[in-house]
């Protein structure tokens, strides 16, 4: 089982991004996804910069995949997507059907988690278009994944989002700008001030969601480190971790220790607690509401924080 680092979902300063990936090059992560998937107004790095980072990481022995934007809103967005699809050097993760169309029948691609692949006919269709790997939708439960694993096409790899705040929705509106009473076209790049997103609380002061520009994330951190053995038994090929502003390299090390069984599942879970930016959750994996934290016990119990 391999470990991947998903695309950076936040807007960080240019130097911080380069320093971050220099540190990632020295970790045991196997695959690295690069590129802007959330908002095209984020211009600290251009496509040429992402390609430079890709070359550096490839030189460090990492498999690099370029990710396309999830929600395309302009001709410029479309042009960048075409450039990524035709880059000729690195694999591509297609995060919308436009990218799939550009890649289909030409080069193998990764079917991203936002393509809504929930059943075998869709999975088989993606494989027929040239998908070499698919990423399970975040809200899919383990039992449904088991069904797809039994019937997935030969040669198609499966990747599961296993750590990080979950990207739940995308919008044409920028919620971070709206928080500052700014229009989207004059957002003043507000999200660069929130390296792990902007927390949204309910009226009862409960942490509910995280605003990340045009993206809405879960407030809690999805964490399946204690399910790695189960995933291995299901035939999962890759587990995906999502970058965070602090402790990402340490999180990778814990997952690496768990996959090599140097750490027991519950010990790995305990090691991650102080490294997480918020409370953990794993409800979706167990077919429960996503914010729940299921504790593996006999019988299985649910802890509602």
Short mmCIF file of N, CA and C in Angstrom, two decimals, residues 64-136:
data_model
loop_
_atom_site.label_atom_id
_atom_site.label_comp_id
_atom_site.label_asym_id
_atom_site.label_seq_id
_atom_site.Cartn_x
_atom_site.Cartn_y
_atom_site.Cartn_z
N UNK A 64 4.77 11.87 -9.36
CA UNK A 64 4.08 13.15 -9.32
C UNK A 64 2.86 13.12 -10.24
N UNK A 65 1.75 13.66 -9.74
CA UNK A 65 0.52 13.77 -10.50
C UNK A 65 0.07 15.23 -10.46
N UNK A 66 -0.28 15.79 -11.61
CA UNK A 66 -0.80 17.15 -11.67
C UNK A 66 -2.32 17.12 -11.58
N UNK A 67 -2.88 17.89 -10.65
CA UNK A 67 -4.32 17.90 -10.43
C UNK A 67 -4.97 19.07 -11.14
N UNK A 68 -6.12 18.84 -11.74
CA UNK A 68 -6.85 19.92 -12.40
C UNK A 68 -7.83 20.56 -11.43
N UNK A 69 -8.27 21.77 -11.76
CA UNK A 69 -9.21 22.49 -10.92
C UNK A 69 -10.57 21.80 -10.94
N UNK A 70 -11.27 21.84 -9.81
CA UNK A 70 -12.55 21.14 -9.68
C UNK A 70 -13.67 21.88 -10.39
N UNK A 71 -13.74 23.19 -10.21
CA UNK A 71 -14.83 24.00 -10.77
C UNK A 71 -14.24 25.04 -11.72
N UNK A 72 -14.43 24.84 -13.02
CA UNK A 72 -13.91 25.77 -14.03
C UNK A 72 -14.94 26.86 -14.29
N UNK A 73 -14.49 28.13 -14.27
CA UNK A 73 -15.43 29.24 -14.38
C UNK A 73 -15.13 30.20 -15.53
N UNK A 74 -14.04 30.02 -16.24
CA UNK A 74 -13.68 30.98 -17.27
C UNK A 74 -12.88 30.30 -18.37
N UNK A 75 -12.71 31.03 -19.47
CA UNK A 75 -11.89 30.53 -20.56
C UNK A 75 -10.45 30.33 -20.13
N UNK A 76 -9.97 31.20 -19.25
CA UNK A 76 -8.60 31.06 -18.75
C UNK A 76 -8.44 29.77 -17.95
N UNK A 77 -9.46 29.45 -17.11
CA UNK A 77 -9.43 28.19 -16.37
C UNK A 77 -9.37 27.00 -17.31
N UNK A 78 -10.16 27.09 -18.37
CA UNK A 78 -10.21 26.00 -19.35
C UNK A 78 -8.86 25.84 -20.05
N UNK A 79 -8.23 26.96 -20.37
CA UNK A 79 -6.93 26.91 -21.05
C UNK A 79 -5.87 26.25 -20.17
N UNK A 80 -5.87 26.58 -18.88
CA UNK A 80 -4.92 25.96 -17.95
C UNK A 80 -5.17 24.46 -17.85
N UNK A 81 -6.44 24.08 -17.79
CA UNK A 81 -6.77 22.66 -17.72
C UNK A 81 -6.24 21.91 -18.94
N UNK A 82 -6.37 22.50 -20.13
CA UNK A 82 -5.86 21.88 -21.35
C UNK A 82 -4.33 21.76 -21.30
N UNK A 83 -3.66 22.77 -20.77
CA UNK A 83 -2.20 22.72 -20.66
C UNK A 83 -1.76 21.61 -19.71
N UNK A 84 -2.47 21.47 -18.60
CA UNK A 84 -2.14 20.40 -17.66
C UNK A 84 -2.36 19.04 -18.31
N UNK A 85 -3.47 18.89 -19.00
CA UNK A 85 -3.80 17.61 -19.63
C UNK A 85 -2.79 17.22 -20.69
N UNK A 86 -2.19 18.20 -21.33
CA UNK A 86 -1.25 17.92 -22.43
C UNK A 86 0.20 18.15 -22.04
N UNK A 87 0.50 18.12 -20.72
CA UNK A 87 1.86 18.47 -20.28
C UNK A 87 2.92 17.49 -20.78
N UNK A 88 2.55 16.24 -21.00
CA UNK A 88 3.45 15.28 -21.63
C UNK A 88 4.48 14.63 -20.72
N UNK A 89 4.64 15.11 -19.50
CA UNK A 89 5.67 14.57 -18.60
C UNK A 89 5.11 13.89 -17.35
N UNK A 90 3.98 14.38 -16.87
CA UNK A 90 3.45 13.89 -15.60
C UNK A 90 2.01 13.41 -15.76
N UNK A 91 1.65 12.45 -14.93
CA UNK A 91 0.27 11.98 -14.91
C UNK A 91 -0.65 13.11 -14.45
N UNK A 92 -1.94 12.95 -14.74
CA UNK A 92 -2.92 14.00 -14.43
C UNK A 92 -4.09 13.40 -13.64
N UNK A 93 -4.52 14.13 -12.61
CA UNK A 93 -5.75 13.79 -11.90
C UNK A 93 -6.87 14.66 -12.47
N UNK A 94 -7.87 14.03 -13.04
CA UNK A 94 -9.02 14.75 -13.62
C UNK A 94 -10.05 14.96 -12.52
N UNK A 95 -10.37 16.23 -12.26
CA UNK A 95 -11.32 16.54 -11.20
C UNK A 95 -12.65 17.06 -11.71
N UNK A 96 -12.82 17.09 -13.02
CA UNK A 96 -14.12 17.36 -13.61
C UNK A 96 -14.20 16.62 -14.94
N UNK A 97 -15.40 16.52 -15.49
CA UNK A 97 -15.58 15.73 -16.70
C UNK A 97 -14.94 16.38 -17.92
N UNK A 98 -14.72 17.69 -17.88
CA UNK A 98 -14.00 18.33 -18.98
C UNK A 98 -12.58 17.81 -19.08
N UNK A 99 -11.93 17.65 -17.92
CA UNK A 99 -10.57 17.10 -17.91
C UNK A 99 -10.58 15.65 -18.36
N UNK A 100 -11.60 14.89 -17.95
CA UNK A 100 -11.71 13.49 -18.39
C UNK A 100 -11.79 13.44 -19.91
N UNK A 101 -12.59 14.33 -20.49
CA UNK A 101 -12.75 14.34 -21.95
C UNK A 101 -11.42 14.65 -22.64
N UNK A 102 -10.64 15.55 -22.06
CA UNK A 102 -9.35 15.90 -22.66
C UNK A 102 -8.36 14.73 -22.62
N UNK A 103 -8.48 13.91 -21.59
CA UNK A 103 -7.51 12.85 -21.37
C UNK A 103 -7.95 11.50 -21.93
N UNK A 104 -9.26 11.31 -22.09
CA UNK A 104 -9.81 10.01 -22.46
C UNK A 104 -9.22 9.50 -23.77
N UNK A 105 -8.73 8.27 -23.73
CA UNK A 105 -8.21 7.63 -24.92
C UNK A 105 -6.83 8.10 -25.34
N UNK A 106 -6.25 9.02 -24.58
CA UNK A 106 -4.94 9.57 -24.94
C UNK A 106 -3.85 9.09 -23.99
N UNK A 107 -4.05 9.35 -22.71
CA UNK A 107 -3.07 8.94 -21.70
C UNK A 107 -3.82 8.43 -20.48
N UNK A 108 -3.21 7.52 -19.71
CA UNK A 108 -3.84 7.10 -18.45
C UNK A 108 -3.97 8.30 -17.51
N UNK A 109 -5.05 8.31 -16.72
CA UNK A 109 -5.27 9.42 -15.80
C UNK A 109 -5.85 8.89 -14.50
N UNK A 110 -5.84 9.76 -13.48
CA UNK A 110 -6.45 9.44 -12.19
C UNK A 110 -7.83 10.07 -12.15
N UNK A 111 -8.84 9.29 -11.87
CA UNK A 111 -10.20 9.80 -11.72
C UNK A 111 -10.34 10.35 -10.30
N UNK A 112 -10.42 11.67 -10.18
CA UNK A 112 -10.41 12.32 -8.88
C UNK A 112 -11.64 12.04 -8.04
N UNK A 113 -11.60 12.45 -6.76
CA UNK A 113 -12.69 12.13 -5.82
C UNK A 113 -13.98 12.89 -6.07
N UNK A 114 -13.96 13.89 -6.96
CA UNK A 114 -15.14 14.72 -7.19
C UNK A 114 -15.90 14.32 -8.45
N UNK A 115 -15.58 13.17 -9.02
CA UNK A 115 -16.24 12.71 -10.24
C UNK A 115 -17.48 11.86 -9.97
N UNK A 116 -17.80 11.66 -8.72
CA UNK A 116 -19.03 10.94 -8.33
C UNK A 116 -19.07 9.52 -8.86
N UNK A 117 -18.04 8.77 -8.59
CA UNK A 117 -17.99 7.36 -8.99
C UNK A 117 -18.52 6.54 -7.81
N UNK A 118 -19.79 6.14 -7.90
CA UNK A 118 -20.43 5.46 -6.78
C UNK A 118 -20.85 4.02 -7.09
N UNK A 119 -20.72 3.58 -8.34
CA UNK A 119 -21.19 2.24 -8.67
C UNK A 119 -20.28 1.60 -9.73
N UNK A 120 -20.45 0.31 -9.92
CA UNK A 120 -19.57 -0.43 -10.83
C UNK A 120 -19.68 0.02 -12.28
N UNK A 121 -20.89 0.27 -12.82
CA UNK A 121 -20.93 0.73 -14.22
C UNK A 121 -20.13 2.01 -14.45
N UNK A 122 -20.19 2.95 -13.51
CA UNK A 122 -19.42 4.20 -13.64
C UNK A 122 -17.94 3.92 -13.54
N UNK A 123 -17.56 3.05 -12.61
CA UNK A 123 -16.16 2.71 -12.45
C UNK A 123 -15.62 2.02 -13.70
N UNK A 124 -16.40 1.13 -14.26
CA UNK A 124 -15.99 0.43 -15.49
C UNK A 124 -15.89 1.40 -16.66
N UNK A 125 -16.79 2.37 -16.70
CA UNK A 125 -16.75 3.39 -17.75
C UNK A 125 -15.48 4.22 -17.65
N UNK A 126 -15.14 4.64 -16.42
CA UNK A 126 -13.92 5.42 -16.24
C UNK A 126 -12.70 4.62 -16.68
N UNK A 127 -12.67 3.35 -16.34
CA UNK A 127 -11.55 2.51 -16.76
C UNK A 127 -11.48 2.40 -18.28
N UNK A 128 -12.64 2.32 -18.94
CA UNK A 128 -12.66 2.21 -20.39
C UNK A 128 -12.17 3.49 -21.07
N UNK A 129 -12.28 4.63 -20.36
CA UNK A 129 -11.81 5.91 -20.90
C UNK A 129 -10.31 6.10 -20.69
N UNK A 130 -9.72 5.26 -19.84
CA UNK A 130 -8.28 5.33 -19.63
C UNK A 130 -7.84 5.59 -18.22
N UNK A 131 -8.77 5.56 -17.26
CA UNK A 131 -8.38 5.77 -15.87
C UNK A 131 -7.51 4.62 -15.39
N UNK A 132 -6.38 4.94 -14.80
CA UNK A 132 -5.50 3.92 -14.22
C UNK A 132 -5.68 3.81 -12.71
N UNK A 133 -6.28 4.84 -12.12
CA UNK A 133 -6.57 4.85 -10.69
C UNK A 133 -7.80 5.72 -10.46
N UNK A 134 -8.59 5.37 -9.47
CA UNK A 134 -9.73 6.20 -9.09
C UNK A 134 -9.64 6.49 -7.60
N UNK A 135 -10.17 7.65 -7.21
CA UNK A 135 -10.17 8.05 -5.80
C UNK A 135 -11.60 7.96 -5.30
N UNK A 136 -11.80 7.17 -4.28
CA UNK A 136 -13.14 6.95 -3.73
C UNK A 136 -13.75 8.27 -3.25
#
